[in-house]
Coordinates of C-alpha atoms and ligand atoms in Angstrom, one line a residue:
X1186 CA -26.4 -99.0 -46.9
X1187 CA -26.1 -97.0 -43.7
X1188 CA -28.0 -93.7 -43.7
X1189 CA -27.8 -90.6 -41.6
X1190 CA -29.8 -87.5 -41.4
X1191 CA -28.0 -84.3 -40.3
X1192 CA -29.7 -81.0 -39.2
X1193 CA -28.4 -77.7 -40.3
X1194 CA -28.4 -75.5 -37.1
X1195 CA -32.0 -74.5 -36.4
X1196 CA -33.5 -77.5 -38.1
X1197 CA -33.1 -80.0 -35.3
X1198 CA -36.8 -80.4 -34.6
X1199 CA -37.8 -81.2 -38.2
X1200 CA -34.7 -83.4 -38.6
X1201 CA -35.7 -85.4 -35.5
X1202 CA -39.2 -85.9 -36.9
X1203 CA -38.0 -86.9 -40.3
X1204 CA -35.4 -89.3 -38.8
X1205 CA -38.1 -90.9 -36.7
X1206 CA -40.6 -91.2 -39.6
X1207 CA -37.9 -93.0 -41.7
X1208 CA -36.2 -94.9 -38.9
X1209 CA -32.8 -93.3 -39.7
X1210 CA -30.1 -92.3 -37.3
X1211 CA -29.5 -88.6 -36.7
X1212 CA -25.9 -87.7 -37.4
X1213 CA -23.8 -85.7 -35.0
X1214 CA -21.8 -82.7 -36.1
X1215 CA -20.4 -79.5 -34.6
X1216 CA -21.3 -76.4 -36.6
X1217 CA -18.9 -74.1 -34.8
X1218 CA -17.0 -70.9 -35.6
X1219 CA -13.4 -69.8 -35.2
X1220 CA -12.9 -66.6 -33.2
X1221 CA -12.7 -64.7 -36.6
X1222 CA -16.1 -65.9 -37.6
X1223 CA -15.1 -68.5 -40.1
X1224 CA -16.8 -71.8 -39.9
X1225 CA -15.3 -74.7 -37.9
X1226 CA -17.2 -77.9 -38.8
X1227 CA -16.6 -81.4 -37.5
X1228 CA -18.5 -84.6 -38.2
X1229 CA -18.6 -87.0 -35.2
X1230 CA -20.6 -89.9 -36.7
X1231 CA -18.8 -92.5 -38.7
X1232 CA -20.3 -91.7 -42.1
X1233 CA -17.9 -93.6 -44.4
X1234 CA -19.7 -95.3 -47.2
X1235 CA -23.1 -94.0 -46.0
X1236 CA -25.9 -92.1 -47.6
X1237 CA -26.5 -88.7 -46.1
X1238 CA -29.6 -86.5 -45.9
X1239 CA -29.2 -82.9 -44.8
X1240 CA -32.2 -80.8 -43.6
X1241 CA -31.9 -77.1 -44.3
X1242 CA -34.3 -74.6 -45.7
X1243 CA -32.7 -71.9 -47.8
X1244 CA -34.4 -68.8 -46.6
X1245 CA -31.7 -66.2 -45.9
X1246 CA -29.5 -68.4 -48.1
X1247 CA -26.2 -66.7 -48.6
X1248 CA -24.4 -67.7 -45.3
X1249 CA -26.1 -71.1 -45.4
X1250 CA -24.7 -71.8 -48.8
X1251 CA -21.1 -71.3 -47.8
X1252 CA -21.5 -73.5 -44.7
X1253 CA -23.3 -76.2 -46.7
X1254 CA -20.5 -76.1 -49.2
X1255 CA -17.9 -76.6 -46.5
X1256 CA -20.0 -79.4 -44.9
X1257 CA -20.7 -81.3 -48.0
X1258 CA -17.0 -81.1 -49.0
X1259 CA -16.1 -82.4 -45.6
X1260 CA -18.6 -85.3 -46.0
X1261 CA -17.1 -86.2 -49.4
X1262 CA -13.6 -86.3 -47.8
X1263 CA -15.0 -88.6 -45.1
X1264 CA -16.1 -91.0 -47.9
X1265 CA -19.9 -90.7 -48.0
X1266 CA -21.5 -92.2 -51.1
X1267 CA -24.5 -89.9 -51.6
X1268 CA -25.7 -86.5 -50.2
X1269 CA -29.4 -85.5 -50.5
X1270 CA -30.6 -82.0 -49.5
X1271 CA -34.1 -81.7 -48.1
X1272 CA -34.6 -78.0 -48.6
X1273 CA -38.3 -77.3 -47.7
X1274 CA -37.9 -73.7 -49.0
X1275 CA -35.8 -73.2 -52.1
X1276 CA -34.4 -69.7 -52.4
X1277 CA -33.9 -67.4 -55.4
X1278 CA -36.7 -69.0 -57.4
X1279 CA -38.4 -65.6 -57.9
X1280 CA -35.3 -64.2 -59.7
X1281 CA -36.3 -66.3 -62.8
X1282 CA -35.7 -63.6 -65.5
X1283 CA -33.6 -60.5 -66.1
X1284 CA -35.9 -57.9 -64.6
X1285 CA -33.5 -54.9 -65.2
X1286 CA -30.6 -54.5 -67.5
X1287 CA -27.4 -55.6 -65.7
X1288 CA -29.2 -58.1 -63.4
X1289 CA -29.0 -61.9 -63.9
X1290 CA -31.1 -65.0 -63.5
X1291 CA -30.1 -65.9 -59.9
X1292 CA -32.4 -68.9 -59.9
X1293 CA -30.1 -70.5 -62.5
X1294 CA -26.9 -69.6 -60.7
X1295 CA -28.1 -70.8 -57.4
X1296 CA -29.3 -74.2 -58.9
X1297 CA -26.0 -74.6 -60.6
X1298 CA -24.2 -74.2 -57.3
X1299 CA -26.4 -76.6 -55.4
X1300 CA -26.0 -79.1 -58.2
X1301 CA -22.3 -79.1 -57.5
X1302 CA -22.7 -79.8 -53.9
X1303 CA -25.5 -82.4 -53.7
X1304 CA -26.6 -85.6 -55.6
X1305 CA -30.3 -85.0 -55.0
X1306 CA -32.6 -82.2 -53.9
X1307 CA -36.1 -82.5 -52.4
X1308 CA -38.1 -79.3 -51.9
X1309 CA -41.7 -78.1 -51.2
X1310 CA -43.7 -76.0 -53.7
X1311 CA -40.8 -74.1 -55.2
X1312 CA -41.9 -70.8 -56.9
X1313 CA -42.2 -72.2 -60.5
X1314 CA -43.3 -69.5 -62.8
X1315 CA -41.2 -68.7 -65.8
X1316 CA -39.1 -71.8 -65.0
X1317 CA -41.7 -74.6 -65.4
X1318 CA -39.7 -77.5 -64.0
X1319 CA -36.6 -77.7 -61.7
X1320 CA -34.9 -80.0 -64.3
X1321 CA -34.5 -76.9 -66.5
X1322 CA -32.0 -75.4 -64.0
X1323 CA -30.6 -78.3 -61.9
X1324 CA -28.2 -81.0 -63.1
X1325 CA -29.1 -83.4 -60.3
X1326 CA -32.2 -85.4 -59.5
X1327 CA -34.9 -83.1 -57.9
X1328 CA -38.2 -83.9 -56.3
X1329 CA -41.0 -81.5 -55.6
X1330 CA -43.5 -82.1 -52.7
X1331 CA -46.8 -80.3 -52.4
X1332 CA -48.2 -78.7 -49.3
X1333 CA -51.8 -78.4 -50.7
X1334 CA -53.4 -81.4 -49.0
X1335 CA -52.0 -80.3 -45.6
X1336 CA -53.3 -76.7 -46.2
X1337 CA -56.7 -78.0 -47.2
X1338 CA -56.8 -80.2 -44.0
X1339 CA -56.0 -77.2 -41.8
X1340 CA -58.6 -74.9 -43.5
X1341 CA -61.3 -77.6 -43.4
X1342 CA -60.7 -78.1 -39.7
X1343 CA -60.5 -74.5 -38.6
X1344 CA -62.5 -72.3 -41.0
X1345 CA -66.2 -72.2 -41.4
X1346 CA -67.5 -71.6 -45.0
X1347 CA -64.2 -70.6 -46.5
X1348 CA -63.7 -69.0 -49.9
X1349 CA -60.0 -69.0 -51.0
X1350 CA -58.4 -65.9 -52.6
X1351 CA -55.2 -66.2 -54.6
X1352 CA -53.4 -62.9 -55.1
X1353 CA -52.3 -63.4 -58.8
X1354 CA -52.5 -65.7 -61.8
X1355 CA -49.4 -67.6 -60.6
X1356 CA -51.1 -68.6 -57.4
X1357 CA -53.9 -70.4 -59.2
X1358 CA -51.8 -73.6 -59.3
X1359 CA -51.8 -73.7 -55.5
X1360 CA -55.2 -72.2 -54.7
X1361 CA -57.1 -74.4 -57.0
X1362 CA -55.5 -77.5 -55.5
X1363 CA -56.2 -76.4 -51.9
X1364 CA -59.8 -75.5 -52.8
X1365 CA -60.3 -78.8 -54.4
X1366 CA -59.2 -80.6 -51.3
X1367 CA -61.8 -78.6 -49.3
X1368 CA -64.5 -78.6 -51.8
X1369 CA -64.9 -74.8 -51.5
X1370 CA -64.9 -71.9 -54.0
X1371 CA -61.9 -69.8 -54.9
X1372 CA -61.1 -66.7 -56.9
X1373 CA -57.8 -65.4 -58.2
X1374 CA -57.0 -61.6 -58.2
X1375 CA -54.8 -59.6 -60.6
X1376 CA -51.6 -58.4 -59.1
X1377 CA -49.3 -55.7 -60.5
X1378 CA -45.9 -55.5 -58.9
X1379 CA -44.8 -51.8 -58.8
X1380 CA -41.5 -52.4 -56.9
X1381 CA -39.9 -54.7 -54.4
X1382 CA -42.2 -53.4 -51.6
X1383 CA -45.2 -52.2 -53.6
X1384 CA -48.0 -54.2 -55.3
X1385 CA -51.5 -53.4 -56.6
X1386 CA -54.3 -55.9 -56.2
X1387 CA -57.5 -55.9 -58.2
X1388 CA -60.1 -58.6 -57.3
X1389 CA -61.9 -60.1 -60.3
X1390 CA -64.9 -61.5 -58.5
X1391 CA -66.5 -60.2 -55.3
X1392 CA -69.8 -62.0 -55.6
X1393 CA -68.1 -65.3 -54.6
X1394 CA -67.2 -63.8 -51.1
X1395 CA -70.9 -63.4 -50.1
X1396 CA -71.5 -65.1 -46.6
X1397 CA -68.1 -66.7 -46.7
X1398 CA -64.9 -66.4 -44.7
X1399 CA -62.1 -65.1 -46.9
X1400 CA -58.9 -67.1 -46.7
X1401 CA -55.9 -65.6 -48.6
X1402 CA -53.7 -68.4 -49.9
X1403 CA -50.2 -67.9 -51.4
X1404 CA -46.9 -69.8 -51.7
X1405 CA -44.7 -67.2 -50.0
X1406 CA -45.2 -64.3 -47.7
X1407 CA -42.1 -62.1 -48.0
X1408 CA -42.7 -58.3 -47.6
X1409 CA -46.3 -59.2 -46.9
X1410 CA -47.5 -56.4 -49.3
X1411 CA -49.5 -58.9 -51.4
X1412 CA -51.5 -60.1 -48.5
X1413 CA -51.7 -56.6 -46.9
X1414 CA -53.1 -55.0 -50.1
X1415 CA -55.6 -57.8 -50.4
X1416 CA -56.8 -57.3 -46.8
X1417 CA -57.1 -53.6 -47.4
X1418 CA -59.2 -54.2 -50.5
X1419 CA -61.4 -56.7 -48.6
X1420 CA -62.0 -54.1 -45.8
X1421 CA -62.9 -51.5 -48.4
X1422 CA -65.7 -53.7 -49.7
X1423 CA -66.9 -54.6 -46.2
X1424 CA -65.1 -57.8 -45.3
X1425 CA -63.3 -57.5 -42.0
X1426 CA -62.2 -61.1 -41.6
X1427 CA -59.2 -62.4 -43.5
X1428 CA -57.2 -65.5 -42.7
X1429 CA -53.8 -65.7 -44.3
X1430 CA -52.4 -69.1 -45.2
X1431 CA -49.1 -69.6 -46.9
X1432 CA -46.6 -72.3 -47.5
X1433 CA -43.3 -70.4 -46.9
X1434 CA -43.0 -67.9 -44.0
X1435 CA -40.2 -65.8 -45.4
X1436 CA -41.4 -62.6 -43.7
X1437 CA -38.8 -60.0 -44.6
X1438 CA -38.0 -57.2 -42.1
X1439 CA -41.1 -56.2 -40.1
X1440 CA -43.7 -57.8 -42.4
X1441 CA -45.1 -60.2 -39.8
X1442 CA -46.2 -57.4 -37.5
X1443 CA -47.3 -55.2 -40.4
X1444 CA -49.5 -58.0 -41.7
X1445 CA -51.0 -58.4 -38.2
X1446 CA -51.5 -54.7 -37.9
X1447 CA -53.2 -54.6 -41.3
X1448 CA -56.0 -56.8 -39.8
X1449 CA -55.1 -60.4 -40.6
X1450 CA -57.5 -62.4 -38.4
X1451 CA -55.0 -65.2 -38.3
X1452 CA -51.7 -66.0 -40.0
X1453 CA -50.9 -69.6 -40.7
X1454 CA -47.9 -71.1 -42.4
X1455 CA -46.3 -74.5 -43.0
X1456 CA -43.1 -75.4 -41.2
X1457 CA -40.9 -75.2 -44.2
X1458 CA -39.2 -72.1 -42.6
X1459 CA -39.1 -72.0 -38.8
X1460 CA -41.4 -69.1 -37.7
X1461 CA -44.0 -68.4 -34.9
X1462 CA -46.8 -68.6 -37.5
X1463 CA -46.0 -72.3 -38.3
X1464 CA -49.2 -74.3 -37.7
X1465 CA -49.1 -76.9 -40.5
X1466 CA -46.6 -79.7 -40.0
X1467 CA -45.3 -81.1 -43.3
X1468 CA -43.1 -83.9 -41.9
X1469 CA -45.4 -86.4 -43.5
X1470 CA -44.2 -85.3 -46.9
X1471 CA -40.7 -86.6 -46.2
X1472 CA -41.2 -90.4 -46.1
X1473 CA -38.5 -91.9 -48.2
Ligands
R5P2754 C1 -45.2 -64.0 -56.1 O1 -45.0 -64.1 -57.2 C2 -45.5 -65.0 -55.0 O2 -46.3 -65.9 -55.4 C3 -46.0 -64.2 -53.8 O3 -47.2 -63.7 -54.1 C4 -45.0 -63.2 -53.4 O4 -43.8 -63.7 -53.3 C5 -45.4 -62.5 -52.1 O5 -44.5 -61.5 -51.9 P1 -44.7 -60.3 -50.9 O6 -45.1 -60.9 -49.5 O7 -43.4 -59.6 -50.9 O8 -45.8 -59.4 -51.5

């Protein structure tokens, strides 16, 4: 069966690399707009009967979802047989419970919508906390890839005597894997979230940091508060080096510069979301 891989605008570079890795043709489409701002989409490749892969991370998801809905509907009308979404960052996974009366479980609603549009979804380290498995919320086949081996490789190559610090108990699943790949120690702190932009971090073990380079490891950097508070704590106990390594560079508002200003020695992320901090290329995860 003929296969095409299409890039959502902004994901051309990752799409080219994935297409090359798999020997698949890159599909051509125009993702334009009408003068009033509504989307004007056009598929130029002959896709009838073919299997389609679309590359699009779902950070800042709301506009992308509408455009992906229009695009997948168009592809179905053109007679494609299967549509897979490679979505290196899966949005809304942190809204996995009703936090305040009147709110909902957006992770579920979002998954339901994607399940209507796609036949299969492949993602990288989704934020699985109260939802243990994507099959609990998706009605389609899903596959989860892990960035840990690539993060270990980067840290091994670039950091002397690392000790990894995870900000909270949820992070243990990533931090322990990354530490195992390096063969270095790790510790996990206790985090209390006091609001969307406020967290409190308490480190459980400081002894493990002795003569080591602290590397903060997390799945997502969003407001940056988790990493900033950890850096401030490290400084208060005499550690002035802190390398921040994360999978997903969400970086809300001014958080990237705020994290730099807080004293991060280096900020390194995987290329699941296009960002200047991307240093770890995960293309190798997407071999079909
Ligand atoms: C939280 O549960 C995640 O694992 C991250 O620690 C969190 O998303 C980081 O958020 P922020 O950068 O806003 O502190």
